[in-house]
Steps between C-alpha positions, in 0.01 A plus 500: 500500500800337668387616844148359460642169375737487798220571748272242333772233523577595860135466598462173310796336672401648835157342465662163434724544805204597720328176406815292554581661835148466634507130410841443660412690819202268567248778543161351598259463208234744629758778537716421197302703246469796737873497569580479127264787426649724768857420393406580141345834601808592699737413218297698247506797736878471532545492122258787438567736792805393700759396244778608738427185703635293211841661536753252645231236554376209294135452416508170689609684814204737470264211431610308808458815709154559356395139564613519862343839566 
């Protein structure tokens, strides 16, 4: 129960940060939704399959890397 609540909160705040970062980085409007979608997919993959990537890194760091990739 605690783990699912933690993951739900992590994904909720990550989604908010994806939206904030894509607005701040001035991504062109036609590409903005695609970039958000890809960043979201990558973050969900990290949380579900590659949790070790979260060790010694913040979620914001991973989000910035996913937005620039």
